XYZ file of C-alpha atoms in Angstrom:
671
model
C 0.060 0.021 0.039
C 1.561 3.323 -0.908
C 2.266 6.021 1.375
C 1.713 9.480 0.205
C 1.644 13.076 1.890
C -1.376 15.404 1.679
C -0.767 18.928 3.044
C 1.899 17.729 5.320
C 0.249 14.628 6.695
C 1.470 11.232 5.797
C -1.017 8.405 5.184
C -1.364 5.071 3.485
C -3.617 4.337 1.009
C -5.012 1.255 -0.826
C -3.288 0.136 -4.023
C -5.233 1.269 -6.873
C -6.602 4.552 -5.155
C -6.790 7.833 -6.733
C -5.067 11.130 -5.473
C -8.762 12.363 -4.795
C -9.497 9.272 -2.631
C -6.165 9.660 -0.999
C -7.114 13.318 -0.028
C -10.517 12.095 1.159
C -8.927 9.568 3.365
C -6.782 12.536 4.834
C -9.877 14.350 5.404
C -9.690 16.946 2.806
C -13.017 18.449 0.794
C -12.266 18.271 -2.779
C -14.829 19.592 -4.871
C -15.943 17.824 -8.034
C -18.822 17.605 -10.389
C -18.108 14.921 -12.606
C -16.426 12.031 -10.525
C -18.787 9.833 -8.662
C -17.927 7.055 -6.739
C -20.049 4.597 -8.400
C -19.408 5.634 -11.918
C -16.511 5.592 -14.385
C -14.101 8.292 -14.100
C -14.175 10.955 -16.879
C -12.207 13.711 -15.586
C -14.007 16.412 -17.631
C -15.101 18.954 -15.268
C -11.526 19.649 -14.166
C -12.970 20.974 -10.742
C -10.963 18.633 -8.512
C -7.432 19.975 -9.366
C -4.954 19.607 -7.043
C -0.900 20.132 -7.044
C 1.170 16.876 -7.075
C 5.212 16.459 -6.783
C 6.709 14.932 -8.260
C 5.075 15.756 -11.447
C 4.550 18.613 -14.014
C 4.457 22.201 -12.387
C 0.592 22.588 -13.157
C -2.550 21.579 -11.353
C -3.887 18.032 -12.022
C -7.186 16.499 -11.801
C -6.933 14.281 -8.790
C -10.022 12.214 -9.835
C -8.138 10.645 -12.724
C -4.492 10.430 -11.175
C -3.435 7.115 -9.489
C -2.122 7.635 -5.908
C 1.830 6.396 -6.006
C 4.573 5.803 -3.419
C 6.237 9.334 -2.317
C 3.605 11.631 -3.834
C 3.251 15.083 -2.083
C -0.278 16.365 -2.707
C -1.399 20.273 -1.878
C -4.883 20.912 -1.786
C -4.477 24.347 -0.456
C -1.713 26.181 -2.391
C -2.104 29.379 -4.147
C -1.714 27.569 -7.597
C -4.609 25.185 -6.804
C -7.064 28.132 -5.351
C -6.174 30.214 -8.675
C -7.052 27.134 -10.781
C -10.147 26.170 -9.148
C -11.407 29.726 -9.573
C -10.552 29.616 -13.131
C -12.581 26.543 -13.500
C -15.347 27.730 -11.617
C -15.512 31.074 -13.824
C -15.416 29.066 -17.037
C -18.114 27.009 -15.942
C -20.200 29.949 -15.035
C -19.721 31.611 -18.401
C -22.725 29.839 -19.839
C -24.728 28.975 -16.717
C -27.938 30.946 -16.639
C -29.065 33.156 -13.664
C -31.601 30.705 -12.824
C -31.263 30.022 -9.037
C -34.291 31.822 -7.795
C -36.656 29.491 -9.878
C -34.634 26.457 -10.368
C -35.656 23.432 -8.642
C -32.093 22.735 -7.631
C -31.788 25.519 -5.165
C -30.665 24.713 -2.003
C -29.244 21.176 -2.991
C -26.969 22.243 -5.826
C -23.518 21.408 -6.213
C -22.591 24.554 -8.105
C -24.060 26.874 -5.730
C -22.136 25.508 -2.971
C -18.980 25.035 -4.791
C -19.148 28.726 -6.566
C -19.458 30.022 -2.881
C -16.897 27.922 -1.517
C -14.077 27.902 -4.409
C -15.164 30.631 -7.119
C -14.266 34.278 -7.626
C -16.138 36.858 -6.111
C -17.040 38.215 -10.003
C -16.932 37.393 -13.354
C -14.881 38.768 -16.383
C -17.138 37.502 -18.983
C -19.144 39.941 -21.085
C -20.218 38.009 -24.221
C -23.630 36.478 -24.773
C -24.471 33.126 -22.916
C -24.997 30.215 -25.093
C -28.580 28.440 -25.049
C -29.854 24.861 -25.609
C -33.009 23.951 -27.193
C -35.213 21.957 -24.676
C -35.161 18.367 -24.911
C -38.036 15.826 -23.589
C -36.771 12.923 -21.365
C -40.292 11.652 -20.446
C -43.047 12.267 -17.757
C -40.432 12.047 -14.909
C -37.570 14.016 -15.850
C -37.721 17.488 -16.575
C -34.867 19.232 -18.643
C -33.521 22.791 -18.752
C -30.304 21.775 -20.498
C -29.037 25.412 -20.748
C -28.195 24.655 -17.457
C -26.139 21.428 -18.242
C -22.344 21.633 -17.586
C -21.194 18.577 -19.531
C -20.458 16.551 -16.338
C -21.838 13.081 -18.020
C -23.019 11.734 -14.974
C -26.261 10.971 -16.599
C -24.566 9.389 -19.549
C -22.285 7.080 -17.580
C -25.379 5.895 -15.305
C -27.590 5.172 -18.159
C -24.860 2.960 -19.912
C -23.078 1.575 -16.935
C -25.650 1.127 -13.881
C -28.900 0.905 -15.781
C -27.462 -0.619 -18.833
C -29.775 1.367 -21.248
C -27.665 3.430 -23.697
C -30.451 6.075 -24.088
C -28.796 9.160 -22.828
C -25.478 10.636 -24.846
C -23.784 13.688 -26.058
C -24.222 15.338 -29.532
C -21.565 17.968 -31.286
C -18.551 19.171 -30.121
C -16.937 22.143 -28.241
C -19.237 24.816 -27.249
C -22.121 23.148 -29.270
C -21.996 20.226 -27.175
C -25.450 18.806 -26.073
C -26.662 16.312 -23.725
C -29.848 14.320 -25.193
C -31.674 11.267 -25.427
C -31.347 9.421 -28.786
C -33.728 10.923 -31.211
C -35.093 12.926 -28.052
C -37.569 10.144 -26.960
C -38.264 9.429 -23.453
C -36.206 7.624 -21.313
C -37.886 4.561 -20.870
C -36.333 2.237 -18.247
C -37.227 1.671 -14.400
C -34.506 3.434 -13.242
C -34.360 6.513 -15.112
C -35.047 9.070 -12.215
C -31.912 8.462 -10.787
C -30.175 10.762 -13.085
C -32.366 13.606 -11.241
C -30.052 12.736 -7.946
C -26.709 12.403 -9.926
C -27.348 15.787 -11.911
C -24.755 18.387 -10.073
C -26.807 21.401 -11.316
C -30.624 22.074 -12.428
C -30.531 20.519 -16.091
C -32.328 17.559 -14.949
C -34.981 17.825 -12.201
C -38.136 15.968 -10.964
C -40.981 16.822 -13.597
C -43.855 15.858 -11.060
C -42.062 17.866 -8.316
C -41.404 20.985 -10.544
C -42.065 24.191 -8.240
C -43.585 22.109 -5.376
C -41.438 22.992 -2.224
C -37.715 23.973 -1.208
C -35.717 21.301 0.556
C -35.455 23.476 3.665
C -39.284 23.367 4.217
C -39.713 19.676 4.127
C -39.483 17.042 6.938
C -37.487 14.217 6.480
C -38.221 10.656 7.589
C -36.509 7.359 7.262
C -38.712 4.990 5.527
C -38.458 1.633 3.449
C -39.936 1.404 -0.197
C -42.684 -1.345 -0.203
C -43.376 -1.128 -4.080
C -41.349 -4.560 -4.443
C -39.565 -6.924 -2.213
C -36.095 -5.500 -2.359
C -36.656 -3.207 0.603
C -34.828 -0.017 -0.767
C -33.877 2.340 1.866
C -35.587 5.681 1.290
C -36.137 9.204 2.774
C -39.510 10.563 2.765
C -39.888 14.401 2.420
C -42.933 15.795 3.654
C -44.662 19.067 4.076
C -47.631 19.679 6.305
C -49.530 16.506 5.986
C -48.455 15.510 2.445
C -45.667 13.456 1.308
C -43.903 15.703 -1.513
C -41.434 13.037 -2.636
C -39.314 9.953 -1.807
C -35.524 10.050 -2.203
C -32.965 6.640 -1.855
C -30.965 6.550 1.228
C -27.216 4.932 0.791
C -27.117 1.183 1.702
C -24.603 -0.620 0.112
C -26.173 -3.751 1.224
C -29.546 -3.267 -0.553
C -30.046 -0.464 -2.769
C -26.495 1.066 -3.166
C -27.975 4.484 -3.615
C -30.207 4.094 -6.371
C -34.320 4.017 -6.426
C -36.719 2.445 -8.764
C -38.827 4.970 -10.537
C -42.111 3.326 -9.049
C -40.745 3.486 -5.591
C -39.758 7.023 -6.245
C -42.863 8.292 -7.687
C -45.762 6.710 -6.466
C -45.976 8.782 -3.671
C -48.345 11.218 -5.426
C -50.883 8.244 -4.988
C -50.849 8.475 -1.384
C -53.072 11.375 -1.710
C -55.559 10.289 -4.023
C -58.494 7.831 -4.102
C -57.792 7.660 -0.360
C -60.282 5.921 1.994
C -60.938 8.317 4.867
C -64.089 7.432 6.445
C -66.076 4.307 7.299
C -68.497 2.750 4.607
C -70.765 -0.196 4.813
C -72.888 -1.712 2.269
C -76.854 -1.159 2.310
C -79.002 -2.134 -0.316
C -76.161 -3.118 -2.834
C -74.573 0.194 -2.083
C -71.444 1.582 -0.185
C -72.790 4.231 2.062
C -71.098 6.270 4.966
C -71.296 5.099 8.703
C -69.734 5.060 12.002
C -66.984 2.905 13.388
C -69.583 1.550 15.965
C -72.088 0.701 13.296
C -69.374 -1.188 11.427
C -67.878 -2.976 14.517
C -71.831 -4.061 15.301
C -72.096 -5.338 12.021
C -69.100 -7.572 12.141
C -70.055 -8.713 15.699
C -73.523 -9.307 14.586
C -72.229 -11.819 11.587
C -70.058 -13.721 14.163
C -72.675 -14.004 17.014
C -72.685 -17.595 17.776
C -69.847 -18.577 15.622
C -66.888 -16.419 16.575
C -64.416 -18.771 15.144
C -65.806 -18.315 11.769
C -63.174 -15.212 10.857
C -60.382 -15.079 8.417
C -57.621 -12.710 7.498
C -55.892 -12.054 4.190
C -52.974 -9.745 3.995
C -51.990 -7.675 1.148
C -48.707 -6.950 -0.422
C -47.693 -3.701 1.533
C -48.121 -4.479 5.126
C -45.894 -4.395 7.893
C -45.178 -6.946 10.309
C -46.755 -5.480 13.231
C -50.278 -5.393 11.330
C -50.220 -8.850 10.669
C -49.296 -10.034 13.785
C -52.069 -7.973 15.128
C -54.300 -9.499 12.863
C -52.875 -13.222 13.683
C -53.695 -12.337 17.269
C -57.518 -11.221 16.647
C -58.051 -14.241 14.729
C -56.441 -16.651 16.859
C -58.145 -15.177 19.902
C -61.443 -15.681 18.108
C -60.656 -19.555 17.818
C -59.746 -19.548 14.165
C -56.151 -20.262 12.640
C -57.346 -18.945 8.914
C -54.671 -16.290 8.041
C -53.018 -15.800 4.865
C -50.501 -13.462 2.998
C -50.198 -15.057 -0.305
C -53.396 -13.436 -1.744
C -52.936 -14.540 -5.261
C -53.242 -18.263 -4.306
C -50.077 -19.498 -4.383
C -49.404 -23.001 -2.086
C -45.591 -23.448 -1.941
C -44.092 -25.026 1.090
C -43.167 -22.415 3.591
C -42.039 -25.026 6.705
C -38.199 -24.248 6.098
C -37.777 -20.353 5.503
C -34.105 -20.818 3.886
C -35.955 -22.409 0.866
C -37.884 -19.448 0.173
C -35.371 -16.790 0.998
C -32.660 -15.071 -1.261
C -29.853 -16.741 0.479
C -26.965 -15.432 -1.906
C -27.840 -11.598 -0.619
C -27.993 -8.772 -3.351
C -24.414 -7.744 -2.461
C -23.368 -11.415 -2.834
C -24.918 -12.276 -6.188
C -22.602 -9.788 -7.865
C -19.862 -12.303 -7.183
C -21.874 -15.303 -8.849
C -20.392 -16.638 -11.904
C -23.307 -18.626 -13.402
C -26.759 -17.851 -12.783
C -30.046 -19.412 -13.716
C -33.399 -17.598 -13.721
C -36.640 -19.770 -13.299
C -39.490 -17.852 -14.293
C -38.491 -14.212 -13.186
C -38.598 -11.087 -14.853
C -36.241 -9.330 -12.697
C -36.245 -5.964 -14.411
C -39.855 -5.222 -13.337
C -39.949 -7.412 -10.201
C -36.565 -6.101 -8.594
C -35.203 -3.296 -10.754
C -32.480 -2.619 -8.248
C -31.358 -6.462 -8.216
C -31.112 -6.010 -12.152
C -28.292 -3.438 -11.364
C -26.362 -6.248 -9.362
C -26.888 -8.790 -12.070
C -25.378 -6.358 -14.449
C -22.035 -6.355 -12.227
C -22.133 -10.148 -12.242
C -22.551 -10.236 -15.979
C -19.616 -7.686 -16.742
C -17.497 -9.781 -14.255
C -18.048 -12.527 -16.670
C -21.084 -14.404 -15.251
C -22.949 -16.639 -17.681
C -26.586 -16.112 -17.217
C -29.711 -18.599 -18.256
C -33.184 -17.949 -18.212
C -36.141 -20.131 -18.264
C -39.341 -18.194 -18.868
C -40.815 -16.214 -21.662
C -38.238 -13.893 -23.178
C -38.069 -10.454 -21.745
C -35.424 -7.413 -22.849
C -32.557 -7.857 -20.789
C -29.664 -5.325 -19.878
C -27.139 -8.129 -19.905
C -25.965 -11.084 -22.004
C -28.483 -13.642 -21.033
C -29.166 -17.056 -22.945
C -33.110 -18.088 -23.150
C -33.781 -21.769 -22.756
C -37.289 -21.824 -23.462
C -40.522 -21.595 -21.246
C -41.322 -25.501 -20.405
C -40.101 -26.258 -16.817
C -39.679 -29.911 -17.924
C -36.196 -28.978 -19.502
C -34.819 -28.498 -16.445
C -35.240 -32.375 -15.568
C -32.755 -32.895 -18.007
C -30.153 -29.907 -17.714
C -29.365 -28.433 -21.250
C -25.580 -29.030 -21.809
C -24.757 -25.380 -22.099
C -26.250 -24.938 -18.505
C -24.916 -28.058 -16.912
C -21.488 -26.989 -18.211
C -21.307 -23.396 -16.850
C -22.602 -24.494 -13.592
C -20.133 -27.247 -13.332
C -17.337 -24.830 -14.113
C -18.610 -21.952 -11.746
C -17.046 -21.689 -8.342
C -20.190 -19.550 -7.056
C -23.207 -20.875 -9.034
C -26.637 -19.453 -8.473
C -30.285 -20.336 -9.139
C -33.154 -17.412 -8.789
C -36.468 -18.790 -8.456
C -39.044 -16.433 -9.308
C -42.768 -16.003 -8.391
C -43.961 -17.284 -11.854
C -42.050 -20.452 -11.123
C -43.320 -20.545 -7.438
C -46.947 -20.333 -8.968
C -46.170 -23.426 -11.008
C -45.211 -25.580 -7.861
C -41.560 -25.444 -8.975
C -40.028 -24.887 -5.361
C -39.750 -28.834 -4.567
C -37.785 -29.330 -7.775
C -35.954 -26.544 -7.802
C -34.261 -27.655 -4.289
C -32.972 -30.839 -6.522
C -30.673 -28.162 -8.271
C -28.773 -27.510 -4.928
C -27.053 -30.651 -5.201
C -27.330 -30.976 -9.023
C -25.352 -27.883 -9.485
C -23.409 -27.448 -6.068
C -25.102 -24.418 -5.155
C -24.048 -24.682 -1.519
C -20.471 -24.564 -0.539
C -18.514 -23.590 2.686
C -18.707 -19.865 2.172
C -21.752 -19.807 -0.441
C -25.328 -20.460 -0.797
C -26.433 -19.869 -4.388
C -30.188 -21.192 -3.958
C -32.583 -17.917 -4.046
C -36.242 -17.274 -4.261
C -37.190 -13.552 -5.358
C -40.559 -12.488 -4.029
C -42.499 -9.611 -5.279
C -44.451 -8.438 -2.343
C -42.857 -6.532 0.413
C -44.851 -8.078 2.993
C -44.052 -11.734 1.935
C -41.031 -12.498 4.027
C -42.523 -11.021 7.379
C -45.660 -12.894 6.916
C -43.515 -16.458 6.364
C -41.734 -15.485 9.860
C -45.188 -14.840 11.396
C -46.738 -18.050 10.160
C -49.230 -16.230 8.647
C -50.024 -19.011 6.109
C -51.970 -22.129 5.468
C -50.706 -25.278 3.439
C -53.569 -24.755 1.049
C -52.846 -20.836 0.832
C -56.329 -19.270 0.272
C -57.922 -21.972 -1.018
C -58.165 -23.418 2.661
C -60.001 -20.125 3.899
C -62.270 -20.349 0.877
C -63.186 -23.925 1.826
C -63.753 -23.040 5.519
C -66.270 -20.575 4.080
C -65.881 -18.068 7.063
C -68.741 -15.765 7.876
C -66.185 -12.736 8.233
C -63.318 -12.015 5.957
C -60.718 -9.604 7.041
C -59.049 -8.215 3.831
C -55.789 -5.968 5.075
C -55.353 -4.398 1.969
C -55.678 -7.308 -0.223
C -56.283 -5.786 -3.634
C -54.950 -8.569 -5.835
C -56.884 -11.789 -4.495
C -60.066 -13.286 -6.053
C -63.309 -12.292 -4.264
C -65.528 -14.788 -6.062
C -65.182 -17.698 -3.555
C -66.585 -15.308 -0.548
C -69.760 -14.289 -1.877
C -71.475 -15.678 1.191
C -68.853 -14.065 3.488
C -69.055 -10.489 5.433
C -66.204 -9.023 3.528
C -64.319 -6.328 5.521
C -61.738 -4.173 3.766
C -59.023 -2.469 6.045
C -57.078 -0.307 3.735
C -56.123 2.991 2.455
C -57.376 2.907 -1.288
C -60.325 2.698 -2.917
C -59.252 -0.230 -4.968
C -60.220 -3.729 -6.337
C -60.476 -4.748 -2.267
C -62.820 -1.654 -1.531
C -65.124 -2.386 -4.263
C -65.813 -5.788 -3.075
C -66.158 -5.129 0.235
C -69.291 -4.953 2.492
C -67.766 -2.731 4.925
C -64.695 -0.535 4.695
C -62.517 0.473 7.642
C -59.869 3.178 6.572
C -56.368 2.252 7.465
C -52.980 3.842 7.025
C -50.561 3.656 4.196
C -46.965 2.582 4.809
C -45.810 6.615 5.086
C -48.444 6.705 7.917
C -47.440 4.051 10.399
C -44.217 2.846 12.199
C -43.574 -0.595 10.984
C -41.302 -3.508 10.412
C -40.660 -4.880 7.157
C -38.519 -7.891 5.803
C -37.079 -7.893 2.312
C -36.772 -10.898 0.326
C -33.188 -11.623 1.450
C -34.463 -12.022 4.709
C -33.506 -8.387 6.020
C -35.376 -6.790 8.799
C -35.844 -3.151 8.490
C -37.821 -0.364 10.369
C -39.767 2.142 8.724
C -40.936 5.458 10.542
C -44.001 7.345 10.224
C -44.009 10.457 8.015
C -47.178 12.073 8.139
C -50.656 11.379 9.611
C -53.348 9.476 7.767
C -56.186 11.610 6.456
C -59.778 12.194 7.778
C -61.065 9.317 10.022
C -58.198 6.638 8.849
C -56.478 5.009 11.476
C -53.337 2.755 11.841
C -54.232 -0.928 11.030
C -53.461 -2.241 14.255
C -55.489 0.219 16.151
C -58.796 -0.776 14.061
C -57.869 -4.618 14.804
C -57.458 -3.705 18.684
C -60.700 -1.915 18.740
C -62.481 -4.615 17.034
C -61.185 -7.139 19.503
C -62.957 -5.142 22.068
C -66.067 -5.319 20.163
C -65.885 -9.260 19.644
C -64.909 -9.756 23.401
C -61.341 -11.024 23.156
C -58.161 -10.429 24.365
C -55.309 -9.728 22.251
C -52.524 -8.944 24.505
C -51.578 -5.351 23.777
C -52.960 -1.665 24.267
C -49.996 0.236 22.515
C -48.027 -0.153 19.528
C -44.773 -0.707 21.927
C -46.841 -3.437 23.522
C -47.599 -4.840 20.120
C -43.973 -4.749 19.102
C -42.602 -6.340 22.102
C -45.239 -9.240 21.952
C -44.296 -9.718 18.186
C -40.499 -9.629 18.919
C -41.300 -12.059 21.956
C -42.798 -14.300 19.552
C -40.404 -14.121 16.517
C -37.173 -12.871 18.256
C -35.498 -12.319 14.672
C -37.899 -9.493 14.060
C -36.497 -7.526 16.585
C -32.921 -7.110 15.214
C -32.376 -5.091 11.951
C -30.298 -6.922 9.450
C -30.160 -10.458 8.004
C -32.202 -13.127 9.664
C -30.861 -16.363 10.122
C -33.064 -19.114 8.638
C -30.815 -22.069 8.936
C -29.763 -24.556 6.369
C -31.448 -25.455 3.284
C -33.852 -28.535 3.419
C -33.120 -31.754 1.502
C -35.269 -32.183 -1.725
C -37.794 -34.612 -1.977
C -36.589 -37.500 -4.111
C -39.666 -37.734 -6.362
C -40.018 -33.799 -6.993
C -40.108 -33.181 -10.893
C -40.235 -29.775 -13.108
C -43.659 -29.933 -14.896
C -45.705 -27.229 -16.634
C -44.957 -24.386 -18.772
C -44.425 -20.680 -17.891
C -46.876 -18.740 -20.047
C -46.290 -15.307 -18.550
C -44.798 -12.953 -15.423
C -47.369 -12.000 -12.664
C -46.296 -8.145 -13.254
C -48.011 -7.318 -16.640
C -47.512 -3.374 -15.951
C -44.564 -2.557 -14.097
C -46.076 1.143 -12.987
C -49.391 -0.282 -11.746
C -48.506 -3.083 -9.465
C -49.794 -1.801 -6.345
C -53.117 0.407 -5.119
C -50.773 3.236 -4.477
C -49.351 3.138 -7.804
C -52.629 2.722 -9.546
C -53.866 5.718 -7.671
C -50.934 7.809 -8.738
C -51.215 10.052 -11.691
C -47.703 9.673 -12.473
C -47.396 6.003 -12.468
C -50.476 6.138 -14.773
C -49.054 8.557 -17.194
C -45.907 6.363 -17.411
C -47.752 3.273 -18.049
C -49.673 5.045 -20.760
C -46.616 6.612 -22.527
C -43.749 4.377 -21.688
C -45.244 0.932 -21.785
C -48.188 1.523 -24.109
C -46.880 4.117 -26.646
C -49.775 6.544 -26.022
C -49.315 10.312 -27.054
C -49.687 12.207 -23.795
C -50.506 16.102 -24.633
C -49.490 18.693 -22.351
C -52.326 21.189 -21.185
C -50.967 23.704 -23.806
C -51.501 21.442 -26.664
């Protein structure tokens, strides 16, 4: 490891580190616009200039200069100060004086660095250049006259997202950053370029002119749009969530966020259930809590045990625990969270977990997907798979073809082909040191879990420091529900056979309600979606942004989200509704506050009390007679932007679906 001297301080730096990284290890702040830790080095903004000896007697770009033994680096010399002032002066030559109306104001790198490293005035008197407006879709607002050509957006699209949609045209003063043919950026991670842009060239179109950063309250939360469990910050103003931004967590989402997780938040205020409704004479009409609770108690009179609960995909662990406590207290065990009817074996949680972890899958050198459209089911996992592919991993897919962002071999849609493994797949797995299998929701629905476990021995998926058997869920509530034992062997089919008098639907908007025609259907949720349309009683609940809660992602990582805002109108946190219902039914659930509920839940399942990866133990042995059967005809997600009730209520997500997936020509108001 080379030793360098930074402003008189000698430090040891890792081999391969740059001078910029060496300076940061020494605690020095180095200004930069084009450099980003997760992108390739461009070296084109020249803001990170430092003085290095031995070397030419001129400032050098520290981001592109390798640190070497014996270097003397100066970050505060008069030469460096003058050079940075000159670079900043050139950057501001063509930058418009837009700060008062720019959405980047208050979180703009150019503003901050102009104050810290710029001159007090400009010597430039010529006309500023202007750039014709670009269109990058319904999510990204562009004012490219502000662009300083850092090329972060270009490098992100090519290297991270794997979609070559943004690039540069022309040269010199005429250079422009644009999407090719000026079409919308149509991939699942497109809005991350907004976070990357150091100026106001790329800003959020739905958030334009809504608020300034210093007006917003910031709350730590978890994205529930998929099972990745991306770490996010909810920015709220008053009682409204204004935007969601990613938090850095290298184990989960690094610092990226899917467009759905970022932009579905405008659906939190639309089509909301904010009062109690009951069905009278075939029509839903407003009611009071006492009347609704009385109807539920009346339906259960004489047979309290005839009650069941089905949990939706967005629920926190506390709500499911409270529902299970209520149902069990009534003498019933009818609880299920796999609302679409799946019935795979959940007796061993290691068999339904993403065991390689997201960070670990980057190191896999042969990967087999079975029934997973990963770009739509877990867009942030797709980023990790691109890293594996770049490192040389061979990737195979069993299922209908979809547009990948990495080289992949599609083997066909018939699961039976895995009973006699194709030679190309077998050879790749045999040669791999870290082979991996990823079983998707489409494969689980076809009952492929038992047969997939036979691949553990066949491909050598488990080694001393490696477990390559993975299940990729698509529901944010799934792993928590499995840990809580919120499942039945026959899934929702067992509940339908039991024909309960009362069915509690906890935000279950994707299930089939036809078998429950004779049940009193009680919907506890936050949006007027499918579940509310079928309900006989609607009790308004709280969304993920309006309650504290514990979530477990598909890799078994326990994470905690905080409440950002209060629920609207008469809506209440779900656990309080279930607690009040317990009093009406005359049963005891054992908690009176959220703290007591959480403590009782952790006592029952200790792993839910510790943030981080839960330990599910070793994989079970595969049944000898299990065989792959059936054909995967499609994937469960038909529209990436409209997968849950919040997204379906979101005007932004609806527009993305219409324009980016279905080719609709969405006109502006002025047109």
